[in-house]
């Protein structure tokens, strides 16, 4: 198996990131595809630029929220399919935030706000474009515009975590001249992660050899098969918190904190990052529900952080969703799902089993196991010949339900 380059391994260690969709569409509060799906003519749609104030956009506060949520990076839509840029395009186009009532370079604020909070900034950039007319009739000149735009993002905002492209699926047969685009990024930002979303229908699909991570848009990430590959490529699953990426004022389809925690664990199970989306409102604020969700997931992460970031899959499998990870600290981490509460059946709703949890693939001799949250020591047995390791999962103390609970094992050197 190919070795992961250090900057790719660093990306995997980030583990959990925030995706932010924000653009002119946010003012309509009906998702980011509203222009296309409602067939709004370009000239009519572009009037949204005249009311784009960004009055409530506070990049530092958003980065702080991400940090509190346990997220280590943010991917912000510098330009989405609608074609409007949140950065100063320096004459490439006047369809950008400096030519709106906001009159600010929001990407500059974003990069700065992230760094102040220890968060790594990434830029999402659309490759398809509903605004640029040459996207349809002069693809060469469009590609030049795209490259120049990306070059601005790679040269004016300090060191970035990566570029996250999306839209090549719109013209699968076209020559996107990816060599040139990625080559330029490598020159300007040698350690930037390059992603190009393979889309809903090609989850986990490999693309151009310069790509550093595959995507699992709205999916359950699958284990990566890296045998015979010339390069180690990371994996990331991006997901909406409600039904849409762009802000909607009529979205009642939100996932629960329970589901978000389960998705995060499902990603880490296969070594993938989890990129969880919020849609900012038209003025750039974070909606209360989304904020509360992030705070809640962050509380879970404050308890279980050692199991989530500096850990990698190592072939330990349990029953159902259960699995184990190897920590860079030399410890093993066992993830336990559907654990029920200890106590009185009249007041606790049982969600799964209390009792032995068994795992295969534990290659080291275990010395002790305890819950990561309260340090309680757990009884265990290990049968190396049968490749079985099993510990007694005691139930949640009454009043607590972590959804997924993690036990940490100390192993013999
Ligand atoms: C899709 C959508 C887009 C969204 C993206 C996020 O490709 O076209 O609106 O930004 O997924 O993964």
Short mmCIF file of C-alpha atoms and ligand atoms in Angstrom, two decimals:
data_model
loop_
_atom_site.label_atom_id
_atom_site.label_comp_id
_atom_site.label_asym_id
_atom_site.label_seq_id
_atom_site.Cartn_x
_atom_site.Cartn_y
_atom_site.Cartn_z
CA UNK A 1 0.00 0.00 0.00
CA UNK A 2 1.31 3.48 -0.82
CA UNK A 3 2.44 5.68 2.08
CA UNK A 4 0.42 8.81 2.86
CA UNK A 5 2.32 12.00 2.16
CA UNK A 6 2.66 14.06 5.37
CA UNK A 7 0.25 16.80 4.25
CA UNK A 8 -2.38 14.21 3.38
CA UNK A 9 -1.94 12.51 6.75
CA UNK A 10 -2.25 15.94 8.35
CA UNK A 11 -5.57 16.41 6.55
CA UNK A 12 -6.84 13.08 7.92
CA UNK A 13 -5.92 14.20 11.41
CA UNK A 14 -8.22 17.20 11.05
CA UNK A 15 -11.02 14.62 11.08
CA UNK A 16 -14.03 16.87 11.33
CA UNK A 17 -14.70 20.02 9.34
CA UNK A 18 -17.39 22.60 8.71
CA UNK A 19 -18.74 23.15 5.22
CA UNK A 20 -20.31 26.55 4.66
CA UNK A 21 -22.60 27.40 1.77
CA UNK A 22 -23.17 31.10 1.39
CA UNK A 23 -23.91 33.26 -1.60
CA UNK A 24 -26.52 35.52 -3.14
CA UNK A 25 -28.99 32.60 -3.06
CA UNK A 26 -28.90 32.64 0.73
CA UNK A 27 -31.06 35.77 0.61
CA UNK A 28 -33.84 33.78 -1.05
CA UNK A 29 -33.69 31.18 1.73
CA UNK A 30 -34.55 28.35 -0.66
CA UNK A 31 -31.30 26.48 -1.17
CA UNK A 32 -28.33 27.12 -3.47
CA UNK A 33 -29.85 25.69 -6.66
CA UNK A 34 -32.82 28.10 -6.73
CA UNK A 35 -31.57 30.02 -9.78
CA UNK A 36 -31.31 26.89 -11.87
CA UNK A 37 -34.28 24.96 -10.61
CA UNK A 38 -36.67 27.88 -10.81
CA UNK A 39 -35.24 29.05 -14.11
CA UNK A 40 -34.58 32.57 -12.84
CA UNK A 41 -33.08 34.60 -15.71
CA UNK A 42 -29.52 35.79 -15.16
CA UNK A 43 -30.40 39.52 -15.30
CA UNK A 44 -33.15 39.11 -12.75
CA UNK A 45 -31.07 36.93 -10.45
CA UNK A 46 -28.10 39.26 -10.43
CA UNK A 47 -30.20 41.92 -8.70
CA UNK A 48 -29.56 39.95 -5.54
CA UNK A 49 -26.10 41.49 -5.64
CA UNK A 50 -27.65 44.90 -4.86
CA UNK A 51 -29.04 43.70 -1.54
CA UNK A 52 -26.09 41.59 -0.42
CA UNK A 53 -24.89 43.41 2.72
CA UNK A 54 -23.13 40.65 4.69
CA UNK A 55 -24.20 42.69 7.72
CA UNK A 56 -24.16 39.76 10.14
CA UNK A 57 -21.13 37.92 8.80
CA UNK A 58 -18.59 37.57 11.59
CA UNK A 59 -15.87 35.22 10.37
CA UNK A 60 -14.13 35.05 13.72
CA UNK A 61 -17.36 34.10 15.51
CA UNK A 62 -18.04 31.36 12.95
CA UNK A 63 -14.51 30.00 13.33
CA UNK A 64 -14.98 30.03 17.10
CA UNK A 65 -18.22 28.09 16.71
CA UNK A 66 -16.39 25.55 14.54
CA UNK A 67 -13.71 25.19 17.17
CA UNK A 68 -16.31 24.70 19.91
CA UNK A 69 -17.92 22.04 17.73
CA UNK A 70 -14.63 20.14 17.59
CA UNK A 71 -14.11 21.02 13.94
CA UNK A 72 -10.56 21.67 12.78
CA UNK A 73 -11.18 23.14 9.33
CA UNK A 74 -13.77 25.07 7.37
CA UNK A 75 -14.53 24.87 3.65
CA UNK A 76 -16.30 28.04 2.52
CA UNK A 77 -17.91 28.55 -0.88
CA UNK A 78 -15.68 31.27 -2.33
CA UNK A 79 -17.81 30.96 -5.47
CA UNK A 80 -20.75 28.63 -6.00
CA UNK A 81 -22.57 27.63 -9.20
CA UNK A 82 -24.44 30.98 -9.32
CA UNK A 83 -21.06 32.54 -10.21
CA UNK A 84 -20.93 35.25 -7.53
CA UNK A 85 -17.58 35.55 -5.70
CA UNK A 86 -17.14 36.26 -2.01
CA UNK A 87 -13.66 37.57 -2.77
CA UNK A 88 -12.16 40.51 -4.61
CA UNK A 89 -11.76 39.26 -8.16
CA UNK A 90 -9.47 42.19 -8.89
CA UNK A 91 -11.05 43.14 -12.17
CA UNK A 92 -11.82 39.66 -13.47
CA UNK A 93 -15.50 40.38 -12.91
CA UNK A 94 -17.68 42.86 -11.06
CA UNK A 95 -19.89 40.05 -9.86
CA UNK A 96 -18.21 39.84 -6.48
CA UNK A 97 -18.71 40.96 -2.90
CA UNK A 98 -16.58 44.08 -3.21
CA UNK A 99 -19.07 45.31 -5.83
CA UNK A 100 -22.05 44.74 -3.55
CA UNK A 101 -23.33 46.84 -0.62
CA UNK A 102 -21.08 44.68 1.59
CA UNK A 103 -18.05 46.17 -0.21
CA UNK A 104 -15.76 43.72 1.60
CA UNK A 105 -13.46 40.87 0.66
CA UNK A 106 -15.25 38.22 2.70
CA UNK A 107 -12.72 35.54 1.90
CA UNK A 108 -9.98 37.69 3.42
CA UNK A 109 -12.06 38.05 6.57
CA UNK A 110 -12.74 34.34 6.57
CA UNK A 111 -9.09 33.31 6.26
CA UNK A 112 -8.11 35.70 9.02
CA UNK A 113 -10.96 34.67 11.33
CA UNK A 114 -10.05 31.01 10.91
CA UNK A 115 -6.41 31.51 11.70
CA UNK A 116 -7.24 33.56 14.80
CA UNK A 117 -9.14 30.52 16.13
CA UNK A 118 -6.66 27.87 15.03
CA UNK A 119 -8.94 26.62 12.25
CA UNK A 120 -7.57 25.71 8.81
CA UNK A 121 -9.30 27.60 5.97
CA UNK A 122 -10.22 25.78 2.75
CA UNK A 123 -11.90 27.29 -0.29
CA UNK A 124 -14.71 25.66 -2.22
CA UNK A 125 -14.77 26.81 -5.82
CA UNK A 126 -17.35 25.89 -8.41
CA UNK A 127 -16.09 24.78 -11.79
CA UNK A 128 -19.42 25.00 -13.59
CA UNK A 129 -20.90 28.49 -13.81
CA UNK A 130 -24.48 29.64 -14.42
CA UNK A 131 -23.48 33.29 -14.73
CA UNK A 132 -20.48 33.40 -17.05
CA UNK A 133 -21.81 33.22 -20.58
CA UNK A 134 -18.54 31.88 -21.93
CA UNK A 135 -19.05 28.75 -19.82
CA UNK A 136 -21.52 27.77 -22.56
CA UNK A 137 -20.05 29.25 -25.69
CA UNK A 138 -16.31 29.81 -25.20
CA UNK A 139 -15.03 27.17 -22.83
CA UNK A 140 -11.37 28.08 -23.37
CA UNK A 141 -11.85 31.63 -22.23
CA UNK A 142 -14.02 30.39 -19.36
CA UNK A 143 -11.22 28.05 -18.22
CA UNK A 144 -8.81 30.97 -18.26
CA UNK A 145 -11.18 32.92 -16.02
CA UNK A 146 -11.52 29.93 -13.71
CA UNK A 147 -7.75 29.52 -13.45
CA UNK A 148 -7.17 33.19 -12.80
CA UNK A 149 -9.83 33.15 -10.10
CA UNK A 150 -8.23 30.18 -8.39
CA UNK A 151 -4.83 31.79 -8.71
CA UNK A 152 -6.15 34.79 -6.76
CA UNK A 153 -7.34 32.47 -4.02
CA UNK A 154 -3.96 30.76 -3.90
CA UNK A 155 -1.90 33.93 -3.71
CA UNK A 156 -3.73 36.53 -1.61
CA UNK A 157 -4.90 34.77 1.49
CA UNK A 158 -1.85 33.14 3.03
CA UNK A 159 -1.40 29.41 3.45
CA UNK A 160 -4.63 27.54 2.83
CA UNK A 161 -5.65 24.02 3.75
CA UNK A 162 -6.90 23.21 0.31
CA UNK A 163 -9.08 23.85 -2.72
CA UNK A 164 -12.40 22.03 -2.96
CA UNK A 165 -13.72 21.97 -6.52
CA UNK A 166 -17.19 20.99 -7.59
CA UNK A 167 -18.92 20.91 -10.95
CA UNK A 168 -16.82 18.93 -13.46
CA UNK A 169 -19.66 16.42 -13.45
CA UNK A 170 -21.68 19.03 -15.35
CA UNK A 171 -19.51 18.51 -18.46
CA UNK A 172 -18.09 15.02 -18.10
CA UNK A 173 -16.81 14.94 -21.66
CA UNK A 174 -15.04 18.31 -21.60
CA UNK A 175 -11.30 18.80 -21.29
CA UNK A 176 -11.11 20.73 -18.03
CA UNK A 177 -7.32 21.11 -18.31
CA UNK A 178 -6.92 19.84 -14.77
CA UNK A 179 -3.14 19.45 -15.22
CA UNK A 180 -2.79 23.19 -15.57
CA UNK A 181 -5.14 24.09 -12.75
CA UNK A 182 -3.68 21.67 -10.21
CA UNK A 183 -0.12 22.34 -11.38
CA UNK A 184 -0.64 26.01 -10.60
CA UNK A 185 -2.01 25.20 -7.14
CA UNK A 186 0.98 22.96 -6.40
CA UNK A 187 3.33 25.79 -7.31
CA UNK A 188 1.52 28.39 -5.19
CA UNK A 189 0.37 26.18 -2.30
CA UNK A 190 2.48 23.02 -2.27
CA UNK A 191 0.71 21.55 0.74
CA UNK A 192 -2.86 22.37 -0.19
CA UNK A 193 -5.25 19.43 -0.39
CA UNK A 194 -6.89 19.24 -3.81
CA UNK A 195 -10.42 17.89 -3.94
CA UNK A 196 -12.77 17.69 -6.88
CA UNK A 197 -16.19 16.45 -5.87
CA UNK A 198 -17.05 13.35 -7.85
CA UNK A 199 -20.74 13.98 -7.09
CA UNK A 200 -23.71 12.01 -5.82
CA UNK A 201 -23.45 9.28 -8.39
CA UNK A 202 -19.76 8.51 -8.18
CA UNK A 203 -19.09 8.38 -4.46
CA UNK A 204 -15.51 7.60 -3.62
CA UNK A 205 -14.50 7.82 -7.29
CA UNK A 206 -10.86 8.55 -8.01
CA UNK A 207 -10.15 11.33 -10.47
CA UNK A 208 -7.07 13.13 -11.70
CA UNK A 209 -3.82 11.85 -10.13
CA UNK A 210 -3.20 15.18 -8.37
CA UNK A 211 -6.38 14.80 -6.32
CA UNK A 212 -5.63 14.22 -2.65
CA UNK A 213 -9.00 13.13 -1.32
CA UNK A 214 -12.05 11.40 -2.76
CA UNK A 215 -15.53 12.58 -1.77
CA UNK A 216 -18.59 10.75 -0.52
CA UNK A 217 -21.24 13.40 -1.01
CA UNK A 218 -24.23 12.68 1.25
CA UNK A 219 -23.15 9.10 1.67
CA UNK A 220 -21.85 6.52 4.01
CA UNK A 221 -18.15 6.36 3.26
CA UNK A 222 -16.83 2.98 2.28
CA UNK A 223 -13.46 1.58 3.28
CA UNK A 224 -10.81 2.69 0.82
CA UNK A 225 -9.11 0.02 -1.22
CA UNK A 226 -5.61 1.38 -1.70
CA UNK A 227 -3.94 -1.79 -2.92
CA UNK A 228 -2.08 -1.28 -6.15
CA UNK A 229 -2.65 2.49 -6.17
CA UNK A 230 0.31 4.71 -6.94
CA UNK A 231 -0.67 7.32 -4.38
CA UNK A 232 -2.34 7.34 -0.95
CA UNK A 233 -5.55 9.35 -1.29
CA UNK A 234 -7.64 10.46 1.71
CA UNK A 235 -11.44 10.32 1.94
CA UNK A 236 -14.03 12.82 3.06
CA UNK A 237 -17.78 12.65 3.39
CA UNK A 238 -19.71 15.89 3.12
CA UNK A 239 -23.25 16.10 4.35
CA UNK A 240 -26.06 18.56 4.87
CA UNK A 241 -27.46 19.09 8.33
CA UNK A 242 -30.96 19.58 6.92
CA UNK A 243 -32.11 18.84 3.37
CA UNK A 244 -30.15 21.57 1.55
CA UNK A 245 -26.64 22.96 1.34
CA UNK A 246 -27.67 26.58 0.93
CA UNK A 247 -29.79 28.16 3.65
CA UNK A 248 -33.50 27.40 3.58
CA UNK A 249 -36.10 29.01 5.79
CA UNK A 250 -38.45 26.10 5.12
CA UNK A 251 -36.34 23.09 5.90
CA UNK A 252 -37.82 20.80 8.53
CA UNK A 253 -35.66 17.82 7.65
CA UNK A 254 -32.84 18.29 10.10
CA UNK A 255 -30.80 15.41 11.37
CA UNK A 256 -30.60 14.91 15.10
CA UNK A 257 -27.43 15.30 17.15
CA UNK A 258 -27.61 11.53 17.53
CA UNK A 259 -27.40 11.05 13.77
CA UNK A 260 -24.60 13.57 13.43
CA UNK A 261 -22.53 11.74 16.05
CA UNK A 262 -23.24 8.41 14.33
CA UNK A 263 -22.19 9.83 10.96
CA UNK A 264 -19.00 11.25 12.40
CA UNK A 265 -18.16 7.83 13.87
CA UNK A 266 -19.07 6.05 10.60
CA UNK A 267 -16.57 8.29 8.83
CA UNK A 268 -13.79 7.75 11.30
CA UNK A 269 -14.45 4.03 11.17
CA UNK A 270 -13.07 3.98 7.63
CA UNK A 271 -10.54 6.76 8.22
CA UNK A 272 -12.60 9.38 6.38
CA UNK A 273 -13.10 12.99 7.39
CA UNK A 274 -16.60 14.28 8.10
CA UNK A 275 -17.43 17.62 6.50
CA UNK A 276 -20.70 18.83 7.98
CA UNK A 277 -22.51 21.67 6.28
CA UNK A 278 -24.27 24.76 7.51
CA UNK A 279 -25.95 27.33 5.27
CA UNK A 280 -25.49 30.92 6.37
CA UNK A 281 -28.50 33.23 6.16
CA UNK A 282 -28.70 35.98 3.57
CA UNK A 283 -26.92 38.41 5.88
CA UNK A 284 -24.28 35.89 6.88
CA UNK A 285 -25.45 34.77 10.32
CA UNK A 286 -25.63 31.20 11.60
CA UNK A 287 -29.19 30.00 12.21
CA UNK A 288 -29.90 29.14 15.84
CA UNK A 289 -30.79 25.50 15.23
CA UNK A 290 -27.55 24.85 13.34
CA UNK A 291 -25.55 26.56 16.03
CA UNK A 292 -27.19 24.48 18.76
CA UNK A 293 -26.52 21.27 16.82
CA UNK A 294 -22.86 22.12 16.49
CA UNK A 295 -22.55 22.99 20.16
CA UNK A 296 -24.10 19.64 21.06
CA UNK A 297 -21.77 17.62 18.85
CA UNK A 298 -18.91 19.65 20.32
CA UNK A 299 -19.86 18.55 23.82
CA UNK A 300 -19.65 14.92 22.73
CA UNK A 301 -16.25 15.59 21.16
CA UNK A 302 -14.91 17.22 24.29
CA UNK A 303 -15.40 13.85 25.97
CA UNK A 304 -14.25 11.58 23.15
CA UNK A 305 -11.68 13.67 21.26
CA UNK A 306 -8.72 11.31 21.84
CA UNK A 307 -10.59 8.61 19.92
CA UNK A 308 -11.47 10.79 16.94
CA UNK A 309 -8.55 12.78 15.54
CA UNK A 310 -5.18 11.05 15.91
CA UNK A 311 -6.55 7.57 15.25
CA UNK A 312 -6.62 5.29 12.22
CA UNK A 313 -8.40 2.09 11.15
CA UNK A 314 -6.36 -1.01 11.98
CA UNK A 315 -8.64 -3.89 11.07
CA UNK A 316 -10.51 -4.13 14.38
CA UNK A 317 -14.16 -5.01 13.78
CA UNK A 318 -17.04 -5.47 16.22
CA UNK A 319 -20.68 -6.47 15.80
CA UNK A 320 -23.00 -4.16 13.91
CA UNK A 321 -21.57 -0.69 13.78
CA UNK A 322 -18.95 -1.33 16.44
CA UNK A 323 -15.29 -1.00 15.53
CA UNK A 324 -11.86 -0.18 16.88
CA UNK A 325 -9.16 2.32 15.95
CA UNK A 326 -5.45 2.54 16.69
CA UNK A 327 -4.30 5.73 18.34
CA UNK A 328 -1.04 7.45 17.60
CA UNK A 329 -0.64 7.40 21.39
CA UNK A 330 -0.25 3.60 21.18
CA UNK A 331 -3.69 2.94 22.69
CA UNK A 332 -6.67 1.22 21.08
CA UNK A 333 -10.12 2.81 20.98
CA UNK A 334 -13.29 0.70 20.91
CA UNK A 335 -16.50 2.33 19.69
CA UNK A 336 -19.70 0.99 21.22
CA UNK A 337 -23.11 1.71 19.65
CA UNK A 338 -26.61 1.03 20.96
CA UNK A 339 -25.58 0.85 24.58
CA UNK A 340 -28.46 1.09 26.99
CA UNK A 341 -28.66 2.84 30.30
CA UNK A 342 -28.07 0.94 33.46
CA UNK A 343 -30.93 1.25 35.90
CA UNK A 344 -34.65 1.05 36.19
CA UNK A 345 -36.65 -0.17 33.19
CA UNK A 346 -39.53 2.06 34.17
CA UNK A 347 -37.63 5.23 33.39
CA UNK A 348 -34.94 4.34 30.85
CA UNK A 349 -35.63 3.49 27.23
CA UNK A 350 -33.39 0.58 26.28
CA UNK A 351 -31.59 1.21 23.00
CA UNK A 352 -29.24 -1.72 22.89
CA UNK A 353 -27.28 -4.08 24.99
CA UNK A 354 -25.36 -3.86 28.17
CA UNK A 355 -22.90 -6.72 28.44
CA UNK A 356 -20.00 -8.19 26.51
CA UNK A 357 -18.86 -6.52 23.29
CA UNK A 358 -16.61 -8.62 21.13
CA UNK A 359 -14.08 -7.54 18.52
CA UNK A 360 -11.80 -9.31 16.10
CA UNK A 361 -8.51 -8.06 14.69
CA UNK A 362 -6.93 -7.04 18.00
CA UNK A 363 -3.29 -7.91 17.40
CA UNK A 364 -1.82 -6.61 20.64
CA UNK A 365 -2.10 -7.97 24.15
CA UNK A 366 -4.51 -5.82 26.14
CA UNK A 367 -3.54 -4.75 29.64
CA UNK A 368 -6.60 -2.74 30.70
CA UNK A 369 -9.79 -1.24 29.30
CA UNK A 370 -11.81 1.66 30.63
CA UNK A 371 -14.50 4.03 29.44
CA UNK A 372 -13.02 7.17 28.06
CA UNK A 373 -15.72 9.34 29.63
CA UNK A 374 -15.62 8.34 33.29
CA UNK A 375 -12.54 6.14 33.55
CA UNK A 376 -14.49 3.12 34.84
CA UNK A 377 -12.39 -0.06 34.50
CA UNK A 378 -14.03 -2.78 32.45
CA UNK A 379 -13.59 -6.53 32.77
CA UNK A 380 -12.26 -8.21 29.63
CA UNK A 381 -11.09 -11.50 28.13
CA UNK A 382 -8.77 -12.02 25.20
CA UNK A 383 -8.22 -15.18 23.20
CA UNK A 384 -5.46 -14.51 20.72
CA UNK A 385 -5.75 -17.97 19.10
CA UNK A 386 -9.40 -17.42 18.25
CA UNK A 387 -8.74 -13.77 17.44
CA UNK A 388 -11.33 -12.61 19.97
CA UNK A 389 -11.28 -9.74 22.40
CA UNK A 390 -14.28 -9.01 24.53
CA UNK A 391 -15.06 -6.56 27.33
CA UNK A 392 -18.03 -5.98 29.58
CA UNK A 393 -19.77 -2.84 28.40
CA UNK A 394 -21.48 -1.47 31.47
CA UNK A 395 -24.53 0.70 30.77
CA UNK A 396 -24.75 4.44 30.82
CA UNK A 397 -25.22 5.83 34.28
CA UNK A 398 -28.80 7.14 34.58
CA UNK A 399 -29.07 10.62 33.09
CA UNK A 400 -26.42 10.06 30.40
CA UNK A 401 -26.62 8.84 26.81
CA UNK A 402 -23.64 9.44 24.56
CA UNK A 403 -25.13 7.61 21.53
CA UNK A 404 -21.69 6.19 20.81
CA UNK A 405 -19.44 5.45 23.78
CA UNK A 406 -15.74 4.75 23.51
CA UNK A 407 -13.52 2.53 25.63
CA UNK A 408 -9.78 3.00 25.60
CA UNK A 409 -7.39 0.09 25.99
CA UNK A 410 -3.80 0.15 27.13
CA UNK A 411 -1.74 -2.52 25.35
CA UNK A 412 1.45 -4.37 26.21
CA UNK A 413 4.44 -3.01 24.29
C1 LIG B 1 -23.42 19.25 -5.22
C2 LIG B 1 -24.24 20.49 -5.50
C3 LIG B 1 -23.83 21.64 -4.75
C4 LIG B 1 -23.18 21.44 -3.43
C5 LIG B 1 -22.25 20.26 -3.43
C6 LIG B 1 -21.66 19.98 -2.09
O1 LIG B 1 -22.48 18.98 -6.14
O2 LIG B 1 -24.27 20.83 -6.85
O3 LIG B 1 -24.82 22.58 -4.70
O4 LIG B 1 -22.42 22.54 -3.19
O5 LIG B 1 -22.86 19.18 -3.95
O6 LIG B 1 -21.04 18.75 -2.02
#
